[in-house]
CSV table of C-alpha atoms in Angstrom, one decimal:
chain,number,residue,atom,x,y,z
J,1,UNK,CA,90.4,120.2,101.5
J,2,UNK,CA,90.3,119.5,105.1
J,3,UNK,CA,90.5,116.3,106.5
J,4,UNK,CA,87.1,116.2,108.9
J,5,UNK,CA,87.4,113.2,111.5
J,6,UNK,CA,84.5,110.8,111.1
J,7,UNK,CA,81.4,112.3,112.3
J,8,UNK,CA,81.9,115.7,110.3
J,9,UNK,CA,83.5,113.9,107.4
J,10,UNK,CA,80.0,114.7,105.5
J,11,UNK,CA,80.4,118.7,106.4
J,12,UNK,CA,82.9,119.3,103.4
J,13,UNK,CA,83.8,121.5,100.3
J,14,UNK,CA,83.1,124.6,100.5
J,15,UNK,CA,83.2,128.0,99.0
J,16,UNK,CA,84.8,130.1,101.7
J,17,UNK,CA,83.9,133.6,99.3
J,18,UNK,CA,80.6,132.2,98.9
J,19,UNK,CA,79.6,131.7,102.3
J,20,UNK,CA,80.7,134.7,103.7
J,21,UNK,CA,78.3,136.0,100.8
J,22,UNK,CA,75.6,134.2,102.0
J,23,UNK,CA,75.0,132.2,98.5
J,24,UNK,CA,75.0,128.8,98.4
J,25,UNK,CA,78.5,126.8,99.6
J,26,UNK,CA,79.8,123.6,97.7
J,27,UNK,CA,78.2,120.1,98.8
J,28,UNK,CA,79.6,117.0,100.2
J,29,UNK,CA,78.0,113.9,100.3
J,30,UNK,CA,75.0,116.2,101.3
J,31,UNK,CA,73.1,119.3,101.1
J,32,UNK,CA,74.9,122.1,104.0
J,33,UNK,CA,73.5,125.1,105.0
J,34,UNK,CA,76.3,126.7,106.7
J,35,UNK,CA,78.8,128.8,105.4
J,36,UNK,CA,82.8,129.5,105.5
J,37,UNK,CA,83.0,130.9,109.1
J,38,UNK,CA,81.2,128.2,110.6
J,39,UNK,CA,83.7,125.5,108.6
J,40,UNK,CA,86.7,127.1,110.2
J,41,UNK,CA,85.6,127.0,113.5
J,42,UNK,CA,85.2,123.2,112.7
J,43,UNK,CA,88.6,122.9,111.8
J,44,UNK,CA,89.8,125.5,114.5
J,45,UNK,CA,87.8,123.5,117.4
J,46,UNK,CA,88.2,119.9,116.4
J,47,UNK,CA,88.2,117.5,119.7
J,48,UNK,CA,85.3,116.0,121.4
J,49,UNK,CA,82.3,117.4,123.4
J,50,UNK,CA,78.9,118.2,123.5
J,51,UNK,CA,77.7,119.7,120.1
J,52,UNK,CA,75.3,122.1,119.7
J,53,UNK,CA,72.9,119.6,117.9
J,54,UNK,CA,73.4,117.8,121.2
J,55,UNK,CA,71.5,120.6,122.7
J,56,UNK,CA,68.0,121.5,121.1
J,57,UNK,CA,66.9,124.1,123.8
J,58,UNK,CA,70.1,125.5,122.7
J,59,UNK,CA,69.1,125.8,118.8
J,60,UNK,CA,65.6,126.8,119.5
J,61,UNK,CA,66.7,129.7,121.7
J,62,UNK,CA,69.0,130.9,119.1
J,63,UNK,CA,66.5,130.3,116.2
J,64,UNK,CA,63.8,132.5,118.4
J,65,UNK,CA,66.2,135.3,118.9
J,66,UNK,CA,66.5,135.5,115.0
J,67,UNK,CA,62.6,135.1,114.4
J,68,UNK,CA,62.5,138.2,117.5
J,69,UNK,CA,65.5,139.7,115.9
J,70,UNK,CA,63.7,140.1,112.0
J,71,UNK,CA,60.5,141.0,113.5
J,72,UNK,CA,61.9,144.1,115.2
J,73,UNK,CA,64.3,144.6,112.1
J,74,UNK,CA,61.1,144.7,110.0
J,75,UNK,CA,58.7,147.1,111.8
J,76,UNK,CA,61.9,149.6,112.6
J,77,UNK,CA,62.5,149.3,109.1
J,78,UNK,CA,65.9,147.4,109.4
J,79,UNK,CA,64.9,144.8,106.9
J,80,UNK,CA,62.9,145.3,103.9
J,81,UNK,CA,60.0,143.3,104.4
J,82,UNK,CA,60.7,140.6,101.9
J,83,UNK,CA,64.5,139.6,103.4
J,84,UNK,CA,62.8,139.8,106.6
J,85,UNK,CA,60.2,137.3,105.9
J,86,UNK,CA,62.6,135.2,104.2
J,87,UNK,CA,64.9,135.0,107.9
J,88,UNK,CA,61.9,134.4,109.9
J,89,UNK,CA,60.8,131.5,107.4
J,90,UNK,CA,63.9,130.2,107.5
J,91,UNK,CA,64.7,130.8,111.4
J,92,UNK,CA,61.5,128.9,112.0
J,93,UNK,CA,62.4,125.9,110.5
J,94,UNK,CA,65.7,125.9,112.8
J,95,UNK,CA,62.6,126.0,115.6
J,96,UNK,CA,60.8,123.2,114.3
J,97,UNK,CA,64.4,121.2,114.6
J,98,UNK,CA,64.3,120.6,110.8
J,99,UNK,CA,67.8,121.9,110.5
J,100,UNK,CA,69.3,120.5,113.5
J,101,UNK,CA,72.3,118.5,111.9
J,102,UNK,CA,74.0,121.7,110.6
J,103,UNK,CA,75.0,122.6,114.3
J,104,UNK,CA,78.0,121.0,113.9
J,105,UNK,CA,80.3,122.9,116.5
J,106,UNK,CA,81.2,121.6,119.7
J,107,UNK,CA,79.7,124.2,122.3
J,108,UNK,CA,83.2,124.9,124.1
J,109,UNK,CA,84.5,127.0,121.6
J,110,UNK,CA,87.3,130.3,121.7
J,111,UNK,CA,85.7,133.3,121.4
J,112,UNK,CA,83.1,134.1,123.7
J,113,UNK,CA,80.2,131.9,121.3
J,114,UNK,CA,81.0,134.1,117.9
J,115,UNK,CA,81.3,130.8,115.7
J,116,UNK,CA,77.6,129.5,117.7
J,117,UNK,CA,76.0,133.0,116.2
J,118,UNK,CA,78.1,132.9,112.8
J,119,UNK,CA,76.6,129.1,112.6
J,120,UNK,CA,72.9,130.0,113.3
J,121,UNK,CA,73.4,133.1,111.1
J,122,UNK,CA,74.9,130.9,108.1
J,123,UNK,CA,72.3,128.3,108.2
J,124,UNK,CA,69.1,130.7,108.3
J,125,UNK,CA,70.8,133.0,105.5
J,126,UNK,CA,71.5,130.0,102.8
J,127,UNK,CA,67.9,128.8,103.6
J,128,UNK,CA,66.3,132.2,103.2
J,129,UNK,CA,68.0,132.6,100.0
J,130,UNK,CA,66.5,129.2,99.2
J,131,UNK,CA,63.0,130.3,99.9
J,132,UNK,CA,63.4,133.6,98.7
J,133,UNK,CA,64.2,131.7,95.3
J,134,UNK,CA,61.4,129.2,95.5
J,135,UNK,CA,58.8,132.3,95.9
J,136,UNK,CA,60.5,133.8,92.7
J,137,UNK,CA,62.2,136.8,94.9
J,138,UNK,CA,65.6,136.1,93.9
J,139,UNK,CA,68.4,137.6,95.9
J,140,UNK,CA,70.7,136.8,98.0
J,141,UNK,CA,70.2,136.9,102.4
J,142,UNK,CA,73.7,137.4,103.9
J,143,UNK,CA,74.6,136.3,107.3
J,144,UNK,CA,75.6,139.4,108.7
J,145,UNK,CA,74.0,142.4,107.1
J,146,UNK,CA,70.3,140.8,107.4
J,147,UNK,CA,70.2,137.5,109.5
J,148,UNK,CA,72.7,139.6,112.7
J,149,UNK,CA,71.0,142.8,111.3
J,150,UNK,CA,71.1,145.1,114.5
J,151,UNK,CA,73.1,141.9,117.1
J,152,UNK,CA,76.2,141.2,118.1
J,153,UNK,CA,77.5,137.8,119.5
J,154,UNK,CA,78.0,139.4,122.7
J,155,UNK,CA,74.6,140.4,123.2
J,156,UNK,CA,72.8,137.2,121.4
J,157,UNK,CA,74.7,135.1,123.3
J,158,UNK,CA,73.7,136.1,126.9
J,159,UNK,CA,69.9,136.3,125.2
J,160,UNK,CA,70.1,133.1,124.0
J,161,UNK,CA,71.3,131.0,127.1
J,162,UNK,CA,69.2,132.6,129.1
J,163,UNK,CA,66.0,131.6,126.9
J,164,UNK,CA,67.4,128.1,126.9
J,165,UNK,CA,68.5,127.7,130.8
J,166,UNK,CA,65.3,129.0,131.5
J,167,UNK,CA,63.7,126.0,129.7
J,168,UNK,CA,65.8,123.5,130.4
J,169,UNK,CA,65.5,124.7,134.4
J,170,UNK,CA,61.7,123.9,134.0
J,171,UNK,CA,62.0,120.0,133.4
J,172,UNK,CA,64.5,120.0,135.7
J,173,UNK,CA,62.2,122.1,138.5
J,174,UNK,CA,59.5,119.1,137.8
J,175,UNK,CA,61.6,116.2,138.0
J,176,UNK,CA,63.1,117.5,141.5
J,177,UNK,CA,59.3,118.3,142.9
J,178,UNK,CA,58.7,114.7,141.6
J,179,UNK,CA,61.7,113.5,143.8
J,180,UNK,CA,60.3,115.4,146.9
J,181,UNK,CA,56.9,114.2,145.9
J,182,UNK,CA,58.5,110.4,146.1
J,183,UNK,CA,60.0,111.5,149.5
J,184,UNK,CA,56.8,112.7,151.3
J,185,UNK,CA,54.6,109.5,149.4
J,186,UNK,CA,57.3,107.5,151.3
J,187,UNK,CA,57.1,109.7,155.0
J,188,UNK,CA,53.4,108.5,154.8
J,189,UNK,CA,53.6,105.1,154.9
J,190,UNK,CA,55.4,105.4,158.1
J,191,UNK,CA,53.5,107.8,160.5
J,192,UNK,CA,54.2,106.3,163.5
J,193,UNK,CA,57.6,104.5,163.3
J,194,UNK,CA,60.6,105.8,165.0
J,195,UNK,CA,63.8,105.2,164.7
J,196,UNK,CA,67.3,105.8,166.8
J,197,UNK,CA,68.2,109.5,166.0
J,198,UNK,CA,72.5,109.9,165.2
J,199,UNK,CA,74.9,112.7,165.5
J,200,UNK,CA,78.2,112.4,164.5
J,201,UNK,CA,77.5,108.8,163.8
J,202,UNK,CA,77.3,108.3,167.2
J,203,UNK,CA,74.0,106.6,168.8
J,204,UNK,CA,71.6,109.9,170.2
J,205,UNK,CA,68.0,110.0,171.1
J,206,UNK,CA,64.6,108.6,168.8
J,207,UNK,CA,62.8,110.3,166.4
J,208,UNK,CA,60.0,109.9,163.8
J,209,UNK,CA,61.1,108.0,160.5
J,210,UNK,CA,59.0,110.2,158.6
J,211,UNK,CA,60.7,113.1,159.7
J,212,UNK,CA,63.8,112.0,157.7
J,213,UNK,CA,62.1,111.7,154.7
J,214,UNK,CA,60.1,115.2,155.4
J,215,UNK,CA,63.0,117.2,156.1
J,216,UNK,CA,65.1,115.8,153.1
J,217,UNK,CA,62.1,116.8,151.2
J,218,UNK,CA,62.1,120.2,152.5
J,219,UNK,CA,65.8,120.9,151.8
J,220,UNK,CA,65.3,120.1,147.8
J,221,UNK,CA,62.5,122.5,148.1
J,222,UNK,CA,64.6,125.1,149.5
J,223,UNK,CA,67.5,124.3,146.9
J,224,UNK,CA,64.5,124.2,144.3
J,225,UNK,CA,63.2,127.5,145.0
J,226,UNK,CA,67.0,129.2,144.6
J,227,UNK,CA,67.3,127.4,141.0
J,228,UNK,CA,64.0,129.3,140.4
J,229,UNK,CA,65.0,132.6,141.5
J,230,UNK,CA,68.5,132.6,139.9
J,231,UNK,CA,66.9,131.8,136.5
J,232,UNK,CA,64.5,135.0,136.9
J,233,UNK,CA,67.3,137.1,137.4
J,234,UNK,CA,69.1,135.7,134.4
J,235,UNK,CA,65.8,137.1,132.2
J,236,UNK,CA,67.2,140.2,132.3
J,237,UNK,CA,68.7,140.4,128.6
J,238,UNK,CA,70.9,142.8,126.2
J,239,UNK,CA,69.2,141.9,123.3
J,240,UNK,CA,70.2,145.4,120.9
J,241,UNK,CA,72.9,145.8,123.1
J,242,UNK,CA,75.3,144.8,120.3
J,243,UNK,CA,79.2,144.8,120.6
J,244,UNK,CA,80.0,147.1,123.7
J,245,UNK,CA,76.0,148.1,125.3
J,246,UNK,CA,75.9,151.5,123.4
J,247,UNK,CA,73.6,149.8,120.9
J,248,UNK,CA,75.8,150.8,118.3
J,249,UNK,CA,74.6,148.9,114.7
J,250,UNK,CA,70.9,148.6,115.5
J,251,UNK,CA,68.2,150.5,114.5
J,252,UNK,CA,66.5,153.2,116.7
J,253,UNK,CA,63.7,150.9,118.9
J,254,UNK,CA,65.0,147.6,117.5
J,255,UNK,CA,66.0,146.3,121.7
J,256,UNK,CA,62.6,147.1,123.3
J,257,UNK,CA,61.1,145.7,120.1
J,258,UNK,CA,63.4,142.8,119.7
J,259,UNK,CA,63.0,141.9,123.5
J,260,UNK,CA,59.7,142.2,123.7
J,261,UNK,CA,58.9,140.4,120.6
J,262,UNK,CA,61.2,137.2,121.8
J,263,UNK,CA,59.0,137.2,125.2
J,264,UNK,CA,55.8,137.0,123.1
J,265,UNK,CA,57.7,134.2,120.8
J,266,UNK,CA,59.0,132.1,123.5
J,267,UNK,CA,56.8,132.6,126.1
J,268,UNK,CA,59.6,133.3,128.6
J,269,UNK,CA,59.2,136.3,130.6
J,270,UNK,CA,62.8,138.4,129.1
J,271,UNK,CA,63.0,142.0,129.6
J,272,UNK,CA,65.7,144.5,128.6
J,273,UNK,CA,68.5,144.4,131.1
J,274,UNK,CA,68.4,147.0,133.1
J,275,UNK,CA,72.5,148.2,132.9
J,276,UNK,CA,73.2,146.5,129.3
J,277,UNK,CA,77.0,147.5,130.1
J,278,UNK,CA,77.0,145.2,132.7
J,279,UNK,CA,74.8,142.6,131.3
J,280,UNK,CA,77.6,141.8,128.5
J,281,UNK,CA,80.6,141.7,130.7
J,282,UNK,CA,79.4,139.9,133.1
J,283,UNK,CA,78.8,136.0,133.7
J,284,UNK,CA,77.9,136.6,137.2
J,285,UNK,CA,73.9,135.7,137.1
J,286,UNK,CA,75.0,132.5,135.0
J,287,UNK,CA,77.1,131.7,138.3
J,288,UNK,CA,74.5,132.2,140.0
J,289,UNK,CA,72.4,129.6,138.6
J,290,UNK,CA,75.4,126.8,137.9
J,291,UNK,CA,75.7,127.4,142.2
J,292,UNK,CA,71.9,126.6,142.6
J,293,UNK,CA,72.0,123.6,140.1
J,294,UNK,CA,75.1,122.9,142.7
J,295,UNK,CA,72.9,123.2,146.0
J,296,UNK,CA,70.1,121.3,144.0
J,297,UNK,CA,72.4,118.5,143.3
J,298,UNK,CA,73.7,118.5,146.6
J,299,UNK,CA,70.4,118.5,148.6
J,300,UNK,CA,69.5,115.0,146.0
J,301,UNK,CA,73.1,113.9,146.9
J,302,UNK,CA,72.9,114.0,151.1
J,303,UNK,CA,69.2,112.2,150.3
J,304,UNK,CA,71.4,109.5,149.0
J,305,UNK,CA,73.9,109.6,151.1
J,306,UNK,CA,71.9,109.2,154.1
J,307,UNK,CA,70.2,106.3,152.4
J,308,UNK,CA,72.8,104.4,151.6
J,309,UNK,CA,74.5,105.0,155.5
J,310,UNK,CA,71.2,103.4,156.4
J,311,UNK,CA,70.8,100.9,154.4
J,312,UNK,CA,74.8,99.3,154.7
J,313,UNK,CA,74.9,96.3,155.5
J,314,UNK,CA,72.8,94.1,155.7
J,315,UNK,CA,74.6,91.8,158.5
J,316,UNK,CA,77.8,94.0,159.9
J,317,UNK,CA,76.1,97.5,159.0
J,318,UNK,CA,73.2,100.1,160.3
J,319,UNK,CA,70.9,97.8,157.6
J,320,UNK,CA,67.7,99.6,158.8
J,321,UNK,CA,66.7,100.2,155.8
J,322,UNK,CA,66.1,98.1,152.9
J,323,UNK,CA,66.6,100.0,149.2
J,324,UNK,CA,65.2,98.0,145.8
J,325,UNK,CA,67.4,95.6,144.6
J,326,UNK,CA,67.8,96.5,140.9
J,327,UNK,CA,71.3,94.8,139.7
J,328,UNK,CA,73.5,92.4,140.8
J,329,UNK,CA,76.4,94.3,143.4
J,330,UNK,CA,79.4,92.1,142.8
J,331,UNK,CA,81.8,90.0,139.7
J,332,UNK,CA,82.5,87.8,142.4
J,333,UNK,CA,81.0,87.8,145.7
J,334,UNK,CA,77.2,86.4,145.2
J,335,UNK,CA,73.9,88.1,146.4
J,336,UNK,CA,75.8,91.2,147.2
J,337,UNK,CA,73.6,94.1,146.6
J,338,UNK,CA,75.5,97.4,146.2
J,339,UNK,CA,73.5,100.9,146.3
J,340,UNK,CA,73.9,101.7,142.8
J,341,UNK,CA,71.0,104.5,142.7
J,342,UNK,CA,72.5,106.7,145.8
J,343,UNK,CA,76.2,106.1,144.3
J,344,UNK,CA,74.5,107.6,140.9
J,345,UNK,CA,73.0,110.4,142.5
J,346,UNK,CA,76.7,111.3,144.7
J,347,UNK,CA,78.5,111.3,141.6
J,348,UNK,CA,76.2,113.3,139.7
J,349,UNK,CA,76.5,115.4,142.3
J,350,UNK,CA,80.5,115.8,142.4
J,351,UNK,CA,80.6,116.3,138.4
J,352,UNK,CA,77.9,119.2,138.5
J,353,UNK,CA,80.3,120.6,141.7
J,354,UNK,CA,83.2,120.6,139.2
J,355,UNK,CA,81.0,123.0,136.5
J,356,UNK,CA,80.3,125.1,139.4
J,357,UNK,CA,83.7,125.5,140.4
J,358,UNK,CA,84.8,126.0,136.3
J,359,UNK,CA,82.2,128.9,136.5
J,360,UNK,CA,83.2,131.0,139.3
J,361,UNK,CA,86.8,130.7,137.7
J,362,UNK,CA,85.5,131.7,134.3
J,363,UNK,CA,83.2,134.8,135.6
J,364,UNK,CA,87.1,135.9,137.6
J,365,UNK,CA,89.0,135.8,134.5
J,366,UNK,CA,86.1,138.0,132.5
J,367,UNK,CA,87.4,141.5,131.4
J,368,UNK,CA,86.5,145.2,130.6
J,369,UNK,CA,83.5,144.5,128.1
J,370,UNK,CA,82.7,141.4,127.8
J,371,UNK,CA,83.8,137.5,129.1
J,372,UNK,CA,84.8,135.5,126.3
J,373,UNK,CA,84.4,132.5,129.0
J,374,UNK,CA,80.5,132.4,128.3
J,375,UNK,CA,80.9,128.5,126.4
J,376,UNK,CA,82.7,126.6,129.2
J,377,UNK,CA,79.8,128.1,131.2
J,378,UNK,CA,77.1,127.2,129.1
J,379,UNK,CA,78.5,123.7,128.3
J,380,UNK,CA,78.4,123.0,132.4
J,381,UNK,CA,74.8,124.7,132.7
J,382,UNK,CA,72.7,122.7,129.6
J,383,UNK,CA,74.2,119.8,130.7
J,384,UNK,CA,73.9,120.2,134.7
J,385,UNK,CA,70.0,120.9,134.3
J,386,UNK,CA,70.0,117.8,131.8
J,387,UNK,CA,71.5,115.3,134.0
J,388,UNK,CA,70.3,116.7,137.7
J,389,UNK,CA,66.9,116.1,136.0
J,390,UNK,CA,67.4,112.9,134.7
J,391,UNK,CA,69.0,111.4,137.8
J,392,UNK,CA,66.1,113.2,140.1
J,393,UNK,CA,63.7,110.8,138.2
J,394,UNK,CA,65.4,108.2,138.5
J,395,UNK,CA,66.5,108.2,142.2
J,396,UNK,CA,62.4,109.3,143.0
J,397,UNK,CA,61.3,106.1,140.6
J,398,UNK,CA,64.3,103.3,141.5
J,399,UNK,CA,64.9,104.0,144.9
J,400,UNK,CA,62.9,106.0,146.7
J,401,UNK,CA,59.6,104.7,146.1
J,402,UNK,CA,60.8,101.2,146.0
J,403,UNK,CA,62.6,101.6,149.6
J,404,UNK,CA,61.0,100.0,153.1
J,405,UNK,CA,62.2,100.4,156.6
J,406,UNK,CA,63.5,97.2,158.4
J,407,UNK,CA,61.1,97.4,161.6
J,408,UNK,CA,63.1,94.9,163.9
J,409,UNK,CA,66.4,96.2,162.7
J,410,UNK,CA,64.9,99.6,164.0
J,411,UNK,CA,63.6,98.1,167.2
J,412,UNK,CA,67.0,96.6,167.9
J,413,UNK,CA,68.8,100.2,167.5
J,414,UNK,CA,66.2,102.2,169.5
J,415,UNK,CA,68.4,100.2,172.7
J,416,UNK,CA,70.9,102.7,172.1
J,417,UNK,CA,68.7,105.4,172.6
J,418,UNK,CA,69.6,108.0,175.1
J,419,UNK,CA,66.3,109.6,174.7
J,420,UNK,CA,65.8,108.6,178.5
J,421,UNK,CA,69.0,110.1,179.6
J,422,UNK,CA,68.1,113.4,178.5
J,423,UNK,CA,65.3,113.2,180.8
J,424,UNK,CA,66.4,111.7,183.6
J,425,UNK,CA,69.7,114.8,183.7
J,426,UNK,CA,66.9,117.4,184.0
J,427,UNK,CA,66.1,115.8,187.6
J,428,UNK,CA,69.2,114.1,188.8
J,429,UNK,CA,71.9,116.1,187.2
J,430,UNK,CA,74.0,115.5,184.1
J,431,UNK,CA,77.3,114.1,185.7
J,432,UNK,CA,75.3,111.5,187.5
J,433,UNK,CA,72.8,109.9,184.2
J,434,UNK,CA,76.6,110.0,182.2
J,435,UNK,CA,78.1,107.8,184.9
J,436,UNK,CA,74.9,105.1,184.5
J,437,UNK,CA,74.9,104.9,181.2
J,438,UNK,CA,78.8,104.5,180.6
J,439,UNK,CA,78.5,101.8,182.9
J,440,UNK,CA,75.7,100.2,181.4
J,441,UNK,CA,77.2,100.3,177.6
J,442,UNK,CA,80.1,98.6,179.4
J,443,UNK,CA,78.2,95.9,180.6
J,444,UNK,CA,76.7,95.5,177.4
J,445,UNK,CA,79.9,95.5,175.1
J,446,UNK,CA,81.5,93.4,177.5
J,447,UNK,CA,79.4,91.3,179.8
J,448,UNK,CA,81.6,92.4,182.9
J,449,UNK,CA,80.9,94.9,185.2
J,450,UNK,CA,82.5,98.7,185.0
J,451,UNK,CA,85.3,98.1,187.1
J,452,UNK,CA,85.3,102.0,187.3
């Protein structure tokens, strides 16, 4: 027997000839519904990670691809009816999240996500048997000649991520229109402030406060709307694509039935990719969207950054603006505040960066048919979207609408404004304003006059 580290230990004895049969495996210290090829991969991919139970959009997708999958199976005349019914029964349940603690596997696995099918396939198969005996049908469902009936891992796989990055993209779209929502609440309450403009940290001419807070909300927007766009194009799908994209295994009609029966069932708009050759061997649209949860997370991440240059201080630093207090700053120095919101939001940022950068690398090493690289991929995506909309909630609720601009700290800056410089050059020349107002900074860092 193997020995399972702690959190698998009850995932145990079990009939490896059984399960790839698709009858019932031995039982630990409780009932499991997968089989022999998920148990290997346990033993094969045993370190720590995200799961796939850690997941649920993850699980649903792959439960409605399944439900899609038996439906078109059914009415091409794949299935018989009755094992049909059986795997959609069974596959729905997986949908409801009854099931969800026999998705053991960590979602970085080898092999381009076989072991994530084999899994889902081994856990609707043992419970369609179980309600095929329960109606008094009898019979056994197997995981690969009915439940994968007409798939392949290589074309489920892309399906299912898709169907899942495409819901997990639409909390994430709200929570970052709730942070720009935040920023142009907070541009309001200051219509007529301005402050002392900088450029290259150096002092430069006024402008409106609210136009910070406008223009940062405008570049989320922008970074927003490419999220949205790269998802689209990921709804191109090779459901019934199978192994290689010749199709080969499925029944004539089972992808445009399959596909379009998964759009009606998840209400996501999928349709059958239009070059199913390339839509297997290439990770290249889910780059495309781990770069635009990148520029998301940046555009949230120069917001902060911009903050927290603002707000430094509050004696020896810019300290015109004055972010919400919510913890304690120092172990030692007391009433030091530290700008733990922005710092959460800038590392967020540099640890999606890194998934970015893993998925470029993964889509170059992909070859001839398909990637096998899909995982590391996925892993970075699902938990991206997860934490780039967590944090945007938090930064819009903690910080920004809790922030307030110091108005005599911004007074006191607007002295170094060379707004009237750049006026006064358009009449008396450039060279001649830039010997005034060295002189003058002079006398004011010094108290002496320019001997120059």
């Amino acid at each position: 027997m193997t020995n399972w580290p702690g959190h698998l230990a009850h995932l145990v004895n079990h009939d490896d000839a059984a399960g790839e049969r698709g009858e019932p495996t031995g039982q630990g210290s409780r009932e499991v519904l997968f089989g022999a090829q998920t148990t290997r991969a346990l033993a094969n991919f045993d370190f720590s990670g995200p799961r796939l139970h850690d997941h649920p959009d993850l699980l649903r997708a792959l439960a409605m691809v399944k439900i899609a999958a038996a439906r078109a199976n059914r009415r091409t005349g794949g299935l018989a009816p009755v094992i049909a019914d059986a795997v959609i029964a069974a596959a729905r349940e997986v949908l409801e999240g009854l099931h969800d603690d026999q998705f053991p596997l960590p979602v970085l696995q080898g092999g381009g996500g076989t072991s994530t099918n084999m899994n889902v396939n081994e856990v609707v198969a043992r419970r369609a048997t179980q309600l095929l005996s329960v109606r008094g049908a009898g019979g056994a469902v197997h995981p690969n000649n009915h439940v994968n009936r007409g798939q392949s891992t290589n074309d489920v796989m892309p399906t299912v991520i898709a169907v899942a990055v495409h819901t997990a993209s639409t909390r994430t779209v709200e929570s970052l229109g709730h942070l720009v929502d935040a920023l142009c609440a907070k541009a309001d309450q200051y219509p007529e402030m301005e402050r002392l403009g900088r450029t290259c940290l150096q002092d430069a001419v006024a402008l409106p406060v609210d136009s910070l807070h406008r223009s940062h909300a405008y570049g989320l927007v922008q970074a927003t709307d490419d999220l949205r766009a790269s998802v689209r194009a990921l709804l191109k799908v090779p459901l019934g694509a199978t192994a290689v994209g010749t199709g080969i295994g499925a029944p004539p009609g089972f992808a445009e039935t399959a596909v379009a029966e998964l759009a009606e069932l998840s209400g996501c708009p999928v349709v059958a990719a239009e070059n199913p050759y390339w839509a297997l061997a290439s990770l290249e649209p889910l780059v495309a969207v781990s770069e635009a949860i990148d520029r998301c997370a940046r555009s949230a991440a120069r917001v902060a950054t911009d903050l927290r240059l603002l707000a430094s201080g509050p004696v020896g630093g810019i300290a015109e603006i004055e972010l919400p207090e919510v913890q304690a700053g120092s172990s030692i120095m007391p009433g030091k505040v530290n700008p733990v919101i922005p710092e959460l939001v800038m590392q967020t940022s540099l640890q999606i960066a890194g998934e970015a950068t893993s998925a470029r690398a993964a889509a170059c090493v992909g070859e001839l048919e398909v990637s096998a690289m899909a995982p590391v991929v996925t892993s970075g995506l699902l938990g991206g979207l997860e934490r780039l909309s967590s944090v945007a909630r938090i930064f819009a609720d903690r910080c920004i609408s809790g922030l307030s601009w110091n108005a005599a700290g911004v007074r006191a800056n607007l002295a170094g404004s060379l707004s009237q410089a750049v006026v006064a050059a358009a009449s008396e020349g450039y060279d001649a304003v830039a010997t005034r107002v060295r002189h003058a900074a002079h006398e004011e860092n010094t108290g002496a006059e320019d001997p120059t």
